[in-house]
Amino acid sequence: RRHRLWNMLKQRDVILLLSGAVLAFLASSLRSKGNRRIKIVGEKAWTLTIQLRFKDAASRDSMLNAWAEISRYVRESEPFCLLYEAIQSDKDPLLIIVNERYITKEDYLGPHRSSAAFNKFRPKLKSLQDAGMVEISGESGNELGLGFV
């Protein structure tokens, strides 16, 4: 009996050790040489890039606070969203560039835009726009898959 129990414990330890080694290998394979991310090539997502030109820092900051909320929701609840980032221009602190990247345009138009988080965020941005505190322009399109992410 002890011998069988000892063998079972040894098997469990071997399995745990191998599982750990596999996980370590997978984690390290997510990094390429030089400790950089692996670059994904050939993916053809739908993207949206928006420029937000604010009239003042208070309006910008108000939008960025709301953006932080919806960003958390998107990260946790929208697996079809591949990128969701706000970028502050290094030339104009009142210019925010928003990049969004989805598996398909339908993911953006459907589940993203109909989410409670989007419907809470969008009126805040619209009120700034209606008050003349932000000018919004942008473009969207399908990636050609010629570069990398």
Coordinates of C-alpha atoms in Angstrom, one line a residue:
R1 CA 0.0 0.0 0.0
R2 CA 2.7 2.5 0.9
H3 CA 4.6 1.6 -2.3
R4 CA 1.5 2.4 -4.4
L5 CA 0.8 5.6 -2.5
W6 CA 4.5 6.6 -3.0
N7 CA 4.2 5.9 -6.7
M8 CA 1.0 8.0 -7.0
L9 CA 2.7 10.9 -5.2
K10 CA 5.7 10.7 -7.5
Q11 CA 3.4 10.6 -10.5
R12 CA 1.6 13.7 -9.2
D13 CA 4.9 15.5 -8.7
V14 CA 6.1 14.6 -12.1
I15 CA 2.9 15.8 -13.6
L16 CA 3.1 19.1 -11.7
L17 CA 6.7 19.5 -12.7
L18 CA 5.9 18.9 -16.4
S19 CA 2.9 21.2 -16.3
G20 CA 5.1 23.9 -14.8
A21 CA 7.7 23.4 -17.5
V22 CA 5.1 23.5 -20.2
L23 CA 3.7 26.7 -18.8
A24 CA 7.1 28.3 -18.5
F25 CA 7.9 27.3 -22.1
L26 CA 4.6 28.8 -23.3
A27 CA 5.2 32.0 -21.4
S28 CA 8.7 32.4 -22.7
S29 CA 7.5 31.6 -26.3
L30 CA 5.3 34.7 -26.1
R31 CA 8.4 36.7 -26.1
S32 CA 10.8 36.8 -29.0
K33 CA 14.6 37.5 -28.9
G34 CA 15.5 40.6 -27.1
N35 CA 12.5 40.3 -24.8
R36 CA 10.1 41.8 -27.3
R37 CA 6.5 40.8 -28.1
I38 CA 5.9 38.4 -30.9
K39 CA 4.6 40.3 -33.9
I40 CA 1.4 39.1 -35.5
V41 CA 1.5 39.1 -39.3
G42 CA -1.4 38.7 -41.7
E43 CA -4.2 39.5 -39.4
K44 CA -6.9 41.6 -41.1
A45 CA -8.9 43.3 -38.5
W46 CA -11.3 46.2 -38.8
T47 CA -9.9 49.4 -37.3
L48 CA -11.1 52.8 -36.2
T49 CA -8.9 55.8 -35.6
I50 CA -10.4 59.0 -34.2
Q51 CA -8.9 62.4 -33.5
L52 CA -10.3 64.4 -30.6
R53 CA -9.2 68.1 -30.5
F54 CA -10.2 69.6 -27.2
K55 CA -10.6 73.3 -26.5
D56 CA -9.2 73.0 -22.9
A57 CA -7.6 70.6 -20.5
A58 CA -10.7 70.2 -18.4
S59 CA -12.7 68.9 -21.3
R60 CA -9.9 66.6 -22.3
D61 CA -9.6 65.3 -18.7
S62 CA -13.3 64.7 -18.4
M63 CA -13.3 62.6 -21.5
L64 CA -10.2 60.7 -20.4
N65 CA -11.8 59.8 -17.1
A66 CA -14.9 58.4 -18.9
W67 CA -12.5 56.7 -21.4
A68 CA -10.8 54.9 -18.5
E69 CA -14.1 53.4 -17.4
I70 CA -15.1 52.1 -20.8
S71 CA -11.6 50.9 -21.4
R72 CA -11.8 48.6 -18.4
Y73 CA -15.1 47.3 -19.6
V74 CA -13.8 46.6 -23.1
R75 CA -10.7 44.8 -21.8
E76 CA -12.7 42.6 -19.5
S77 CA -15.8 42.0 -21.6
E78 CA -15.1 42.3 -25.3
P79 CA -12.7 39.5 -26.5
F80 CA -13.4 40.6 -30.1
C81 CA -11.7 43.9 -29.4
L82 CA -8.0 43.6 -30.1
L83 CA -6.9 47.1 -29.3
Y84 CA -8.5 50.0 -27.5
E85 CA -6.2 52.8 -26.7
A86 CA -6.2 56.6 -26.3
I87 CA -2.9 58.4 -27.2
Q88 CA -2.0 61.9 -26.2
S89 CA -0.2 63.8 -29.0
D90 CA 3.4 64.7 -28.2
K91 CA 2.9 67.9 -30.2
D92 CA -0.4 69.1 -28.8
P93 CA -1.6 68.1 -25.3
L94 CA -5.2 68.8 -26.3
L95 CA -5.2 66.3 -29.1
I96 CA -6.2 62.7 -28.2
I97 CA -5.9 60.0 -30.9
V98 CA -8.1 57.0 -30.3
N99 CA -7.2 53.6 -31.9
E100 CA -9.7 50.8 -31.8
R101 CA -9.2 47.4 -33.5
Y102 CA -11.8 44.7 -33.8
I103 CA -11.9 41.3 -35.4
T104 CA -14.8 42.5 -37.6
K105 CA -16.7 45.7 -38.2
E106 CA -19.8 43.9 -37.0
D107 CA -18.2 43.4 -33.6
Y108 CA -17.9 47.2 -33.3
L109 CA -21.3 48.0 -34.7
G110 CA -23.1 45.2 -32.8
P111 CA -21.9 44.1 -29.3
H112 CA -19.5 47.0 -28.7
R113 CA -21.9 49.9 -29.6
S114 CA -24.9 48.3 -27.9
S115 CA -23.0 47.7 -24.6
A116 CA -24.1 49.5 -21.5
A117 CA -20.6 50.9 -21.1
F118 CA -20.6 52.4 -24.6
N119 CA -24.1 53.9 -24.0
K120 CA -22.9 55.4 -20.8
F121 CA -19.7 56.8 -22.4
R122 CA -20.9 58.2 -25.8
P123 CA -23.4 60.8 -24.4
K124 CA -20.6 62.3 -22.3
L125 CA -18.4 62.7 -25.4
K126 CA -21.5 64.0 -27.4
S127 CA -22.2 66.6 -24.8
L128 CA -18.6 68.0 -25.1
Q129 CA -19.0 67.9 -28.9
D130 CA -22.4 69.8 -28.8
A131 CA -20.9 72.4 -26.4
G132 CA -18.1 73.0 -28.9
M133 CA -15.4 71.7 -26.5
V134 CA -14.1 69.0 -28.8
E135 CA -13.9 68.5 -32.6
I136 CA -14.0 64.9 -33.7
S137 CA -12.7 63.4 -37.0
G138 CA -11.7 60.0 -37.9
E139 CA -11.5 57.1 -40.3
S140 CA -12.1 53.4 -40.3
G141 CA -11.1 50.5 -42.5
N142 CA -10.0 47.0 -43.0
E143 CA -6.3 46.1 -42.5
L144 CA -4.6 44.7 -45.6
G145 CA -2.5 42.3 -43.5
L146 CA 0.8 43.5 -45.1
G147 CA 2.4 44.7 -41.9
F148 CA 2.3 43.4 -38.3
V149 CA 0.8 44.1 -34.9

